[in-house]
Short mmCIF file of C-alpha atoms in Angstrom, two decimals:
data_model
loop_
_atom_site.label_atom_id
_atom_site.label_comp_id
_atom_site.label_asym_id
_atom_site.label_seq_id
_atom_site.Cartn_x
_atom_site.Cartn_y
_atom_site.Cartn_z
CA MET A 3 0.00 0.00 0.00
CA ALA A 4 1.15 3.54 -0.79
CA GLN A 5 0.60 6.74 1.20
CA GLU A 6 1.78 10.24 0.43
CA VAL A 7 2.68 12.84 3.07
CA LYS A 8 4.17 16.23 2.16
CA GLY A 9 5.16 15.02 -1.29
CA GLN A 10 6.93 11.90 -0.02
CA VAL A 11 5.48 8.49 -0.88
CA TYR A 12 5.70 5.66 1.65
CA LEU A 13 5.32 2.06 0.48
CA ALA A 14 4.36 -0.56 3.07
CA LEU A 15 4.50 -4.32 2.44
CA HIS A 16 2.30 -6.63 4.52
CA ASN A 17 1.38 -10.28 4.28
CA ASP A 18 -2.15 -10.43 2.83
CA VAL A 19 -4.04 -12.89 5.03
CA ARG A 20 -7.33 -12.12 3.23
CA PRO A 21 -6.66 -12.41 -0.52
CA GLN A 22 -9.61 -11.87 -2.81
CA LEU A 23 -9.02 -14.90 -5.06
CA PHE A 24 -7.22 -18.20 -4.62
CA ILE A 25 -6.78 -19.82 -8.04
CA GLU A 26 -5.65 -23.42 -8.39
CA ASN A 27 -4.67 -24.79 -11.78
CA SER A 28 -5.05 -28.57 -12.00
CA THR A 29 -4.25 -28.73 -15.71
CA ASN A 30 -0.90 -29.26 -17.46
CA VAL A 31 -0.89 -25.84 -19.17
CA ALA A 32 -0.57 -22.27 -17.92
CA PHE A 33 -3.48 -19.84 -17.94
CA TYR A 34 -3.82 -16.10 -17.50
CA CYS A 35 -6.54 -14.53 -15.36
CA GLY A 36 -7.89 -10.99 -15.37
CA GLU A 37 -10.89 -8.91 -14.35
CA THR A 38 -13.44 -8.57 -17.13
CA LEU A 39 -14.54 -5.17 -18.41
CA PRO A 40 -18.27 -4.35 -18.12
CA ASP A 41 -18.76 -4.83 -21.89
CA ASP A 42 -16.88 -8.19 -21.94
CA SER A 43 -14.53 -6.84 -24.61
CA SER A 44 -11.29 -7.38 -22.70
CA VAL A 45 -9.90 -7.21 -19.17
CA VAL A 46 -9.06 -4.31 -16.89
CA ALA A 47 -5.46 -3.08 -17.09
CA GLU A 48 -3.54 -4.10 -14.01
CA CYS A 49 -1.25 -1.05 -13.97
CA GLU A 50 -0.04 1.78 -16.17
CA HIS A 51 3.05 1.57 -18.39
CA PHE A 52 3.35 -2.18 -17.81
CA ARG A 53 1.78 -5.16 -19.51
CA TRP A 54 1.25 -7.68 -16.78
CA HIS A 55 -1.42 -10.30 -16.11
CA CYS A 56 -1.85 -12.90 -13.41
CA ARG A 57 -0.31 -16.18 -14.62
CA ILE A 58 -1.21 -19.55 -13.11
CA ALA A 59 1.46 -22.12 -13.86
CA PRO A 60 0.53 -25.78 -14.45
CA PHE A 61 -0.35 -27.73 -11.30
CA SER A 62 0.15 -24.68 -9.08
CA SER A 63 -1.89 -22.08 -7.22
CA VAL A 64 -1.69 -18.30 -6.83
CA HIS A 65 -3.40 -15.49 -4.94
CA TYR A 66 -4.90 -12.65 -6.96
CA SER A 67 -6.80 -9.42 -6.26
CA THR A 68 -8.63 -7.57 -9.01
CA PRO A 69 -7.52 -3.99 -9.82
CA THR A 70 -11.01 -2.57 -9.25
CA LEU A 71 -11.13 -3.90 -5.71
CA SER A 72 -7.62 -2.62 -4.98
CA GLY A 73 -8.35 0.79 -6.53
CA LYS A 74 -11.59 1.41 -4.60
CA PHE A 75 -10.35 0.16 -1.23
CA PRO A 76 -11.54 1.05 1.40
CA GLU A 77 -14.74 2.33 -0.23
CA LEU A 78 -17.81 0.14 0.24
CA PRO A 79 -19.12 -1.67 -2.85
CA GLN A 80 -22.55 -1.07 -4.27
CA VAL A 81 -25.53 -3.10 -3.13
CA SER A 82 -25.76 -5.05 -6.41
CA PHE A 83 -22.83 -5.55 -8.72
CA ALA A 84 -21.38 -8.15 -11.07
CA GLN A 85 -17.78 -9.19 -10.55
CA LYS A 86 -16.39 -11.22 -13.44
CA VAL A 87 -13.07 -12.78 -14.43
CA SER A 88 -11.79 -14.05 -17.76
CA LEU A 89 -9.23 -16.71 -18.68
CA ALA A 90 -6.73 -16.83 -21.53
CA TYR A 91 -4.21 -19.30 -22.94
CA VAL A 92 -1.08 -18.27 -24.84
CA SER A 93 0.88 -21.01 -26.54
CA THR A 94 3.54 -18.73 -28.04
CA GLU A 95 5.33 -15.87 -26.30
CA GLY A 96 4.59 -12.43 -27.73
CA ARG A 97 1.23 -13.46 -29.10
CA ASN A 98 -1.78 -11.25 -28.44
CA ILE A 99 -3.92 -12.53 -25.60
CA GLU A 100 -7.49 -13.47 -26.46
CA TRP A 101 -9.73 -13.64 -23.42
CA SER A 102 -12.70 -15.85 -22.76
CA ALA A 103 -16.16 -14.57 -21.92
CA GLY A 104 -16.54 -13.12 -18.44
CA VAL A 105 -17.62 -15.46 -15.65
CA SER A 106 -19.37 -14.13 -12.54
CA ILE A 107 -17.70 -15.18 -9.29
CA VAL A 108 -20.36 -13.74 -6.96
CA ASN A 109 -22.16 -17.05 -6.37
CA ASN A 110 -20.98 -20.64 -5.93
CA ASN A 111 -21.02 -22.46 -9.24
CA ASP A 112 -19.28 -25.01 -11.45
CA LEU A 113 -19.42 -24.55 -15.20
CA PHE A 114 -17.60 -25.13 -18.48
CA ILE A 115 -16.00 -22.15 -20.21
CA ARG A 116 -14.41 -21.96 -23.65
CA VAL A 117 -10.85 -20.59 -23.56
CA PRO A 118 -9.61 -19.35 -26.98
CA HIS A 119 -6.84 -21.47 -28.57
CA TYR A 120 -7.27 -24.16 -25.90
CA GLY A 121 -10.83 -25.48 -25.52
CA ASP A 122 -13.21 -26.20 -22.68
CA VAL A 123 -12.13 -25.87 -19.05
CA LYS A 124 -14.17 -26.69 -15.96
CA LEU A 125 -14.23 -23.82 -13.46
CA THR A 126 -15.39 -24.41 -9.87
CA ILE A 127 -16.25 -21.32 -7.79
CA ILE A 128 -16.43 -21.53 -4.00
CA ASN A 129 -17.03 -18.41 -1.89
CA THR A 130 -15.70 -18.43 1.66
CA ALA A 131 -15.81 -15.69 4.27
CA CYS A 132 -13.04 -13.65 2.67
CA THR A 133 -11.52 -15.54 -0.24
CA THR A 134 -13.13 -16.84 -3.41
CA ILE A 135 -11.58 -20.16 -4.46
CA LEU A 136 -11.33 -20.93 -8.19
CA THR A 137 -10.22 -24.36 -9.42
CA LEU A 138 -9.39 -25.07 -13.07
CA GLU A 139 -9.68 -28.61 -14.45
CA SER A 140 -9.47 -30.05 -17.92
CA VAL A 141 -12.68 -31.41 -19.34
CA SER A 142 -10.99 -34.73 -20.04
CA GLN A 143 -10.41 -35.12 -16.32
CA VAL A 144 -14.04 -34.51 -15.39
CA GLU A 145 -16.39 -37.45 -15.07
CA ILE A 146 -19.70 -36.48 -16.68
CA SER A 147 -22.48 -38.62 -15.24
CA ALA A 148 -25.43 -39.96 -17.18
CA ARG A 149 -27.68 -37.67 -15.21
CA ASP A 150 -25.83 -34.60 -16.50
CA ILE A 151 -26.22 -35.90 -20.05
CA ARG A 152 -29.96 -36.39 -19.54
CA VAL A 153 -30.28 -32.88 -18.18
CA ARG A 154 -28.47 -31.42 -21.20
CA LEU A 155 -30.63 -33.43 -23.59
CA SER A 156 -33.70 -32.25 -21.73
CA LEU A 157 -32.60 -28.65 -22.10
CA ARG A 158 -32.08 -29.13 -25.84
CA GLU A 159 -35.51 -30.73 -26.18
CA THR A 160 -36.93 -27.79 -24.26
CA GLU A 161 -35.35 -25.35 -26.69
CA LYS A 162 -36.71 -27.32 -29.68
CA THR A 163 -40.17 -27.50 -28.15
CA THR A 164 -40.11 -23.77 -27.47
CA SER A 165 -39.12 -23.04 -31.08
CA LEU A 166 -41.94 -25.31 -32.33
CA TYR A 167 -44.45 -23.50 -30.14
CA LYS A 168 -43.54 -20.24 -31.82
CA ASP A 169 -44.60 -21.65 -35.26
CA PHE A 170 -47.62 -23.53 -33.91
CA THR A 171 -50.98 -22.93 -35.65
CA PRO A 172 -54.19 -24.13 -33.97
CA LEU A 173 -55.88 -27.06 -35.78
CA SER A 174 -59.47 -27.07 -36.90
CA ALA A 175 -61.98 -29.53 -35.47
CA ASP A 176 -61.79 -31.84 -38.52
CA ASP A 177 -57.98 -31.86 -38.53
CA HIS A 178 -57.98 -32.58 -34.83
CA ARG A 179 -60.25 -35.65 -35.32
CA ASN A 180 -58.02 -36.92 -38.15
CA VAL A 181 -54.91 -36.58 -36.01
CA MET A 182 -56.54 -38.44 -33.13
CA ALA A 183 -57.66 -41.24 -35.45
CA GLY A 184 -54.21 -41.56 -36.99
CA SER A 185 -52.49 -41.69 -33.64
CA SER A 186 -54.75 -44.39 -32.21
CA GLY A 187 -52.59 -47.11 -33.77
CA SER A 188 -49.46 -46.02 -31.92
CA SER A 189 -49.29 -46.26 -28.15
CA VAL A 190 -46.90 -44.13 -26.12
CA SER A 191 -46.72 -44.53 -22.37
CA ASN A 192 -47.31 -41.36 -20.43
CA SER A 193 -44.66 -42.41 -17.95
CA GLU A 194 -41.96 -42.11 -20.62
CA MET A 195 -42.79 -38.48 -21.35
CA VAL A 196 -41.23 -36.02 -18.90
CA PRO A 197 -42.91 -32.62 -18.64
CA ILE A 198 -40.86 -29.45 -18.87
CA SER A 199 -41.72 -28.45 -15.31
CA GLN A 200 -40.20 -31.71 -14.06
CA TRP A 201 -36.98 -31.01 -15.99
CA ASN A 202 -36.67 -27.65 -14.27
CA LEU A 203 -37.32 -29.27 -10.90
CA ASP A 204 -34.61 -31.85 -11.49
CA ILE A 205 -32.16 -29.15 -12.50
CA SER A 206 -32.88 -27.10 -9.39
CA LYS A 207 -32.46 -30.20 -7.21
CA ARG A 208 -29.20 -30.96 -8.94
CA LYS A 209 -27.94 -27.45 -8.21
CA THR A 210 -28.88 -27.78 -4.56
CA GLU A 211 -27.15 -31.14 -4.21
CA ASP A 212 -24.06 -29.87 -6.01
CA SER A 213 -23.96 -26.79 -3.80
CA SER A 214 -23.96 -28.87 -0.62
CA ALA A 215 -21.40 -31.37 -1.92
CA ARG A 216 -19.14 -28.92 -3.72
CA LEU A 217 -16.74 -28.57 -0.82
CA LEU A 218 -16.23 -32.34 -0.85
CA ALA A 219 -15.33 -32.36 -4.54
CA VAL A 220 -12.50 -29.81 -4.44
CA SER A 221 -8.87 -30.80 -4.56
CA SER A 222 -6.69 -31.58 -1.60
CA LYS A 223 -5.03 -28.16 -1.70
CA VAL A 224 -8.36 -26.43 -1.26
CA LYS A 225 -9.33 -28.84 1.52
CA ASP A 226 -6.13 -27.93 3.33
CA LEU A 227 -7.09 -24.26 3.16
CA LEU A 228 -10.55 -24.72 4.66
CA VAL A 229 -10.49 -25.94 8.26
CA LYS A 230 -13.23 -26.25 10.82
CA THR A 231 -13.57 -23.43 13.32
CA LEU A 232 -14.45 -25.87 16.11
CA PRO A 233 -12.32 -29.02 15.71
CA LEU A 234 -14.31 -32.25 15.52
CA LYS A 235 -13.14 -35.61 16.77
CA GLU A 236 -12.72 -38.46 14.35
CA GLY A 237 -16.10 -39.84 13.34
CA TRP A 238 -18.02 -36.74 14.38
CA GLU A 239 -20.09 -35.04 11.71
CA SER A 240 -21.24 -32.04 13.72
CA ILE A 241 -21.18 -30.44 17.14
CA GLU A 242 -23.83 -28.20 18.67
CA ALA A 243 -23.70 -26.12 21.84
CA THR A 244 -26.34 -23.92 23.48
CA VAL A 245 -25.82 -21.41 26.29
CA TYR A 246 -28.74 -19.85 28.15
CA VAL A 247 -28.32 -16.90 30.52
CA LYS A 248 -31.41 -15.83 32.43
CA SER A 249 -30.23 -12.30 33.05
CA PHE A 250 -27.07 -10.30 33.56
CA GLY A 251 -26.30 -6.68 34.29
CA ILE A 252 -23.38 -4.31 33.84
CA THR A 253 -23.14 -1.24 36.07
CA LEU A 254 -20.77 1.67 35.57
CA LEU A 255 -19.57 3.24 38.85
CA THR A 256 -17.54 6.35 39.47
CA ASP A 257 -15.43 7.64 42.36
CA THR A 258 -13.61 10.41 40.51
CA GLU A 259 -15.43 13.30 42.18
CA GLU A 260 -12.95 15.32 44.24
CA ASP A 261 -15.45 16.51 46.85
CA SER A 262 -16.86 13.07 47.63
CA ASP A 263 -15.46 9.70 48.63
CA GLU A 264 -18.69 7.91 47.78
CA ARG A 265 -19.09 5.60 44.81
CA TRP A 266 -22.24 6.14 42.81
CA GLU A 267 -23.68 4.63 39.69
CA LEU A 268 -23.69 6.26 36.27
CA ALA A 269 -25.40 3.74 34.00
CA SER A 270 -26.81 0.23 34.21
CA LEU A 271 -27.31 -2.25 31.35
CA ILE A 272 -29.69 -5.19 31.91
CA CYS A 273 -30.09 -8.07 29.40
CA ASP A 274 -32.72 -10.80 29.86
CA ASP A 275 -32.98 -14.29 28.34
CA VAL A 276 -29.70 -14.38 26.43
CA VAL A 277 -29.41 -17.46 24.20
CA VAL A 278 -26.25 -18.36 22.25
CA THR A 279 -26.46 -21.34 19.89
CA ALA A 280 -23.47 -22.61 17.90
CA LYS A 281 -23.46 -25.50 15.42
CA GLN A 282 -20.35 -26.72 13.61
CA THR A 283 -20.77 -28.75 10.43
CA GLU A 284 -18.90 -27.66 7.32
CA GLN A 285 -19.32 -24.11 8.64
CA LEU A 286 -19.90 -22.63 12.06
CA THR A 287 -23.33 -21.03 12.48
CA VAL A 288 -23.93 -18.89 15.56
CA GLN A 289 -27.16 -17.27 16.72
CA ILE A 290 -27.31 -14.74 19.56
CA SER A 291 -30.69 -13.54 20.80
CA LEU A 292 -31.73 -11.17 23.59
CA SER A 293 -35.34 -11.15 24.68
CA ASP A 294 -35.07 -7.76 26.33
CA ILE A 295 -32.47 -5.08 26.93
CA GLN A 296 -32.63 -1.91 29.01
CA LEU A 297 -30.11 0.88 29.59
CA ASP A 298 -30.91 3.00 32.66
CA ASN A 299 -29.75 6.48 33.62
CA GLN A 300 -28.62 5.97 37.20
CA LEU A 301 -28.10 9.71 37.68
CA TYR A 302 -31.84 10.34 37.35
CA ALA A 303 -32.51 10.06 41.10
CA ARG A 304 -29.38 11.98 42.13
CA GLN A 305 -29.59 14.86 39.67
CA SER A 306 -32.31 16.60 37.67
CA PHE A 307 -32.68 14.61 34.45
CA ASP A 308 -35.81 14.15 32.38
CA PHE A 309 -35.53 10.46 31.45
CA PRO A 310 -34.72 7.56 33.79
CA VAL A 311 -34.21 5.19 30.82
CA VAL A 312 -32.01 5.57 27.74
CA LEU A 313 -32.89 2.45 25.71
CA ILE A 314 -35.74 -0.05 26.07
CA GLY A 315 -37.94 -2.26 23.92
CA GLN A 316 -41.40 -1.00 22.98
CA GLU A 317 -43.25 -4.25 23.67
CA ARG A 318 -44.05 -5.22 27.23
CA ARG A 319 -42.91 -8.79 27.83
CA ALA A 320 -44.28 -11.06 30.50
CA ARG A 321 -41.80 -12.05 33.17
CA ASN A 322 -40.74 -15.70 33.16
CA ARG A 323 -41.09 -17.17 36.65
CA LEU A 324 -39.37 -20.50 35.97
CA ASN A 325 -36.62 -21.64 38.30
CA ILE A 326 -33.62 -21.99 36.03
CA LEU A 327 -31.74 -24.24 38.46
CA SER A 328 -34.38 -26.99 38.37
CA THR A 329 -35.78 -26.53 34.85
CA PRO A 330 -34.33 -28.39 31.82
CA ILE A 331 -32.67 -26.18 29.25
CA GLU A 332 -35.12 -27.34 26.57
CA THR A 333 -37.99 -25.90 28.62
CA LEU A 334 -36.09 -22.67 29.17
CA LEU A 335 -35.42 -22.30 25.46
CA ALA A 336 -39.05 -23.04 24.64
CA SER A 337 -40.17 -20.40 27.12
CA CYS A 338 -38.10 -17.71 25.41
CA PRO A 339 -40.16 -15.56 23.07
CA GLU A 340 -39.73 -16.34 19.41
CA SER A 341 -39.58 -12.65 18.49
CA ALA A 342 -36.66 -11.56 20.64
CA LEU A 343 -35.70 -7.91 20.79
CA ILE A 344 -32.32 -8.42 19.11
CA ILE A 345 -31.32 -11.46 17.03
CA THR A 346 -27.91 -11.83 15.39
CA ASP A 347 -27.17 -14.69 12.97
CA LEU A 348 -23.55 -15.38 12.02
CA VAL A 349 -21.86 -17.82 9.66
CA LEU A 350 -18.12 -18.18 10.29
CA ASP A 351 -15.39 -19.64 8.11
CA THR A 352 -11.84 -20.55 9.06
CA TRP A 353 -8.97 -20.90 6.62
CA ALA A 354 -5.31 -21.75 7.08
CA ASN A 355 -2.36 -19.58 6.10
CA LYS A 356 0.31 -22.14 5.27
CA ALA A 357 3.03 -19.52 4.85
CA ALA A 358 2.55 -18.04 8.33
CA GLY A 359 1.43 -21.30 9.96
CA LYS A 360 -1.73 -19.69 11.35
CA THR A 361 -5.48 -19.96 10.94
CA HIS A 362 -7.81 -17.03 10.40
CA THR A 363 -11.52 -16.88 11.15
CA GLY A 364 -13.85 -14.51 9.33
CA VAL A 365 -17.54 -13.68 9.19
CA LYS A 366 -19.14 -14.98 6.01
CA THR A 367 -22.70 -13.86 6.70
CA MET A 368 -24.07 -11.53 9.36
CA LYS A 369 -27.74 -10.68 9.78
CA VAL A 370 -29.06 -8.44 12.56
CA THR A 371 -32.76 -8.20 13.38
CA ILE A 372 -33.94 -5.46 15.77
CA ASN A 373 -37.56 -5.26 16.87
CA PRO A 374 -39.19 -1.89 17.76
CA ILE A 375 -37.27 0.01 20.43
CA SER A 376 -37.61 3.31 22.29
CA CYS A 377 -34.69 5.67 22.78
CA PHE A 378 -34.54 8.63 25.21
CA ILE A 379 -31.58 10.96 24.75
CA GLU A 380 -30.43 13.92 26.85
CA ASP A 381 -27.41 15.83 25.70
CA ILE A 382 -26.29 16.68 29.24
CA TYR A 383 -26.33 13.04 30.31
CA LEU A 384 -24.47 11.89 27.20
CA THR A 385 -21.85 14.58 27.75
CA ARG A 386 -21.34 13.49 31.34
CA LEU A 387 -21.20 9.85 30.33
CA ASN A 388 -18.67 10.61 27.61
CA GLN A 389 -16.41 12.38 30.08
CA TYR A 390 -16.44 9.40 32.41
CA MET A 391 -15.83 6.96 29.58
CA LYS A 392 -12.71 8.88 28.58
CA ASP A 393 -11.26 8.08 31.99
CA LEU A 394 -11.58 4.37 31.17
CA ASN A 395 -9.38 4.70 28.09
CA ILE A 396 -6.47 2.32 28.47
CA ILE A 397 -4.07 4.94 27.12
CA HIS A 398 -4.63 7.03 30.25
CA LEU A 399 -3.52 4.07 32.39
CA VAL A 400 -0.06 3.96 30.80
CA ILE A 401 2.73 5.87 32.49
CA TRP A 402 4.59 7.54 29.66
CA PRO A 403 8.21 8.62 30.10
CA SER A 404 8.74 12.29 30.80
CA GLN A 405 11.16 12.57 27.89
CA GLN A 406 10.91 10.65 24.64
CA LYS A 407 14.05 8.98 23.41
CA LEU A 408 14.63 9.99 19.82
CA LEU A 409 16.41 7.63 17.44
CA GLN A 410 19.25 9.37 15.67
CA ILE A 411 19.62 8.30 12.03
CA GLY A 412 22.91 9.00 10.33
CA PRO A 413 23.27 10.20 6.74
CA ASN A 414 24.60 6.81 5.59
CA SER A 415 21.93 4.77 7.36
CA ARG A 416 19.49 2.66 5.34
CA SER A 417 16.71 3.28 7.84
CA VAL A 418 13.92 5.72 7.08
CA CYS A 419 12.00 7.67 9.68
CA VAL A 420 8.32 6.81 9.20
CA PRO A 421 5.75 9.17 10.74
CA GLU A 422 3.65 7.65 13.48
CA LEU A 423 0.42 8.41 11.61
CA ILE A 424 1.65 6.49 8.55
CA ALA A 425 2.60 3.51 10.70
CA TRP A 426 -0.83 3.42 12.37
CA GLN A 427 -2.73 3.77 9.10
CA SER A 428 -0.66 1.05 7.45
CA ALA A 429 -1.33 -1.33 10.33
CA LEU A 430 -5.09 -0.69 10.06
CA LEU A 431 -5.24 -1.02 6.28
CA ALA A 432 -3.20 -4.24 6.38
CA LYS A 433 -6.07 -6.03 8.16
CA PRO A 434 -9.25 -5.00 6.33
CA LEU A 435 -12.75 -5.90 7.40
CA THR A 436 -14.14 -8.60 5.10
CA ILE A 437 -17.74 -9.82 5.27
CA ARG A 438 -19.43 -11.68 2.45
CA THR A 439 -22.97 -10.51 3.35
CA LEU A 440 -24.08 -7.95 5.94
CA VAL A 441 -27.80 -7.32 6.47
CA VAL A 442 -29.45 -5.13 9.12
CA SER A 443 -33.22 -5.49 9.04
CA PRO A 444 -35.52 -2.42 9.04
CA VAL A 445 -35.63 -0.67 12.41
CA SER A 446 -38.62 1.02 14.01
CA LEU A 447 -37.52 3.62 16.57
CA LEU A 448 -39.53 5.80 18.94
CA LEU A 449 -37.20 8.72 19.63
CA SER A 450 -37.27 11.32 22.40
CA VAL A 451 -34.54 13.96 22.52
CA HIS A 452 -34.02 16.81 25.00
CA SER A 453 -31.25 19.31 24.32
CA SER A 454 -30.39 22.26 26.59
CA MET A 455 -27.17 23.68 25.18
CA LYS A 456 -28.47 27.12 24.12
CA MET A 457 -32.17 26.51 23.67
CA PHE A 458 -34.36 23.79 25.07
CA ILE A 459 -35.27 21.50 22.14
CA ALA A 460 -37.60 18.60 22.80
CA LEU A 461 -38.60 15.70 20.55
CA ASP A 462 -41.09 13.53 22.41
CA GLN A 463 -42.29 10.14 21.13
CA SER A 464 -41.25 10.79 17.53
CA PRO A 465 -41.58 7.65 15.37
CA LEU A 466 -38.79 6.94 12.89
CA GLN A 467 -38.62 4.13 10.34
CA PHE A 468 -35.21 3.10 9.01
CA GLY A 469 -34.87 0.94 5.92
CA LYS A 470 -32.82 -2.21 5.51
CA PHE A 471 -29.05 -1.83 5.36
CA GLU A 472 -27.45 -4.44 3.11
CA ARG A 473 -23.95 -4.78 1.70
CA ARG A 474 -22.32 -7.72 -0.05
CA ARG A 475 -18.69 -8.70 -0.47
CA LEU A 476 -17.43 -6.09 1.97
CA PHE A 477 -13.74 -5.28 1.74
CA THR A 478 -13.23 -2.14 3.78
CA THR A 479 -12.21 -0.80 7.19
CA SER A 480 -14.27 -0.58 10.36
CA TYR A 481 -14.24 3.23 10.12
CA ARG A 482 -15.73 3.19 6.62
CA LEU A 483 -18.39 0.69 7.65
CA GLY A 484 -19.31 2.80 10.67
CA HIS A 485 -19.49 5.88 8.45
CA ALA A 486 -21.80 4.07 6.01
CA LEU A 487 -24.09 2.95 8.85
CA THR A 488 -24.17 6.48 10.28
CA MET A 489 -25.06 8.03 6.94
CA HIS A 490 -27.74 5.39 6.33
CA TYR A 491 -29.56 6.05 9.60
CA LEU A 492 -28.93 9.80 9.48
CA SER A 493 -30.54 10.01 6.05
CA GLY A 494 -33.45 7.95 7.38
CA ALA A 495 -33.89 10.43 10.22
CA ILE A 496 -33.78 13.36 7.78
CA PHE A 497 -36.40 11.79 5.52
CA GLY A 498 -38.55 11.22 8.59
CA ALA A 499 -38.29 14.86 9.60
CA GLY A 500 -42.03 15.34 9.03
CA TRP A 501 -42.87 13.29 12.11
CA VAL A 502 -40.00 14.83 14.06
CA VAL A 503 -40.95 18.45 13.42
CA SER A 504 -44.57 17.74 14.38
CA SER A 505 -43.49 17.01 17.95
CA LEU A 506 -40.73 19.62 18.17
CA GLU A 507 -40.82 22.09 21.04
CA LEU A 508 -38.59 25.16 21.14
CA LEU A 509 -38.51 26.90 24.51
CA GLY A 510 -36.12 28.98 26.51
CA SER A 511 -33.78 26.86 28.56
CA PRO A 512 -35.57 25.81 31.78
CA GLY A 513 -32.24 25.72 33.56
CA GLY A 514 -31.43 29.25 32.48
CA LEU A 515 -34.90 30.40 33.50
CA ALA A 516 -34.48 28.86 36.95
CA ARG A 517 -31.05 30.44 37.38
CA ALA A 518 -32.37 33.85 36.30
CA MET A 519 -35.31 33.63 38.70
CA GLY A 520 -33.06 32.59 41.56
CA THR A 521 -30.59 35.38 40.89
CA GLY A 522 -33.38 37.96 40.59
CA LEU A 523 -35.04 36.87 43.83
CA ARG A 524 -31.71 36.94 45.65
CA ASP A 525 -30.90 40.40 44.34
CA PHE A 526 -34.42 41.60 45.21
CA LEU A 527 -33.82 40.70 48.85
CA SER A 528 -30.13 41.40 49.24
CA LEU A 529 -29.59 44.63 47.33
CA PRO A 530 -32.07 46.79 49.33
CA TYR A 531 -30.62 45.48 52.59
CA ARG A 532 -27.12 46.20 51.31
CA GLY A 533 -28.21 49.72 50.37
CA PHE A 534 -29.72 50.45 53.80
CA VAL A 535 -26.61 49.20 55.59
CA GLN A 536 -23.86 50.50 53.34
CA GLY A 537 -25.50 53.85 52.51
CA PRO A 538 -25.38 55.57 55.96
CA MET A 539 -21.98 54.07 56.73
CA ALA A 540 -20.59 55.46 53.52
CA PHE A 541 -22.16 58.87 54.28
CA LEU A 542 -20.57 59.05 57.75
CA ARG A 543 -17.22 57.82 56.43
CA GLY A 544 -17.25 60.53 53.81
CA ARG A 545 -18.05 63.28 56.31
CA CYS A 546 -15.25 62.18 58.62
CA ILE A 547 -12.66 62.10 55.88
CA HIS A 548 -13.51 65.55 54.54
#
């Protein structure tokens, strides 16, 4: 990666643990791979002033990232897009490269593609959490089953039948009787005739079966890359674990006030009926659900705040009176409401980095469902809470030296002084956030906001509806993802400004009004008394002096 600061370019090299493509060539010839242009005319140029393309040697494997993905990083991709690659074969050096038709790598698939000057090649596409695996095999090495042949023949018959239907002319009644009389001598069993709808059903079933068994059909190299997140013992096909927590709470305390030695609470988070289910088969699926969640403002009783609660679900849920110590976990799970307040579904993949000797786990699919919630916000409370949270920053717990030791670099040294900002940014960009599918369901929010900075602004019980947030094949940073989420919900709040303005109240600050009234009443009582006392004394003092 390259970064420029004050006209100087810094190049940083890092081991890419999340490559976009892993291409394995199981044939005895070399192929070239490139990203297809939108019009399928050629491939995208890898770089300027150089003619270079990704080359996969015979019986070898390479990692490859498309130039479009590298050029747009860390920008988020569009909601719907088509990412295609093309293959080429060059038998003679210096010969112009002719590329095959573009093949979409967005979904899992196995298909035959025609490579110019070579012939048919079988391409298998497997999408994992971060890396898309492509395997190339010669057609001669592929065993084509009789079922595949029947499906292809059925498709051809379908095309012929469709073309005949286009030229079909309805018969008259007499012609229809003649045809029925002529066909009475020949008998054809209805069981031998397969309807078109049944062909389509067989094809869809075949795709489903191939999709589930595709991981078992890949080569040994690919199998070595994909490992199970939770290791299974020999003979085990799956493992499933369920954790149920009746309730837990987190309370934030403070003792940082200088004029008090007492500890008092700032905020309290309560979560009820927390269920975590994990199942390991070929992939690890995890579901986390919370029946109810509540964030309380613990300063409400101590100080003058408007809202005792910050976050809570809109629906009132009946309390479960079961004794968790004597109740089977199946009964506890059955007693949990099906429509929990927050449900998170995750699909995790783990792959091995043979070069570094490590394994990496990534999120392949993440879906978050949030049922209607109510939010009560006060700017004064959030400001106070933010100040206390800053004290919990781990950086403030480190004792830094009073004087920094500077490294002196001589004129003949090969070392280069890298700015601290460049080093931090390079470390963050070297480990991007990769998620195959991220979906946040539509959110219904009942918002109440009180602000007292200059004017008292109140939004009470204002309904807001936020649309679904969906992104696929994420390759970005956590900052960019957070920015995209913020803009998504901020735009939703702006579009819902009609409901917000209807409940908007603009008043003078009640706190300022109370302070003004208190000051005026104090002055009304104290200033006349001060005048009666200080006036005669000042008169006598003046007469004595003069």
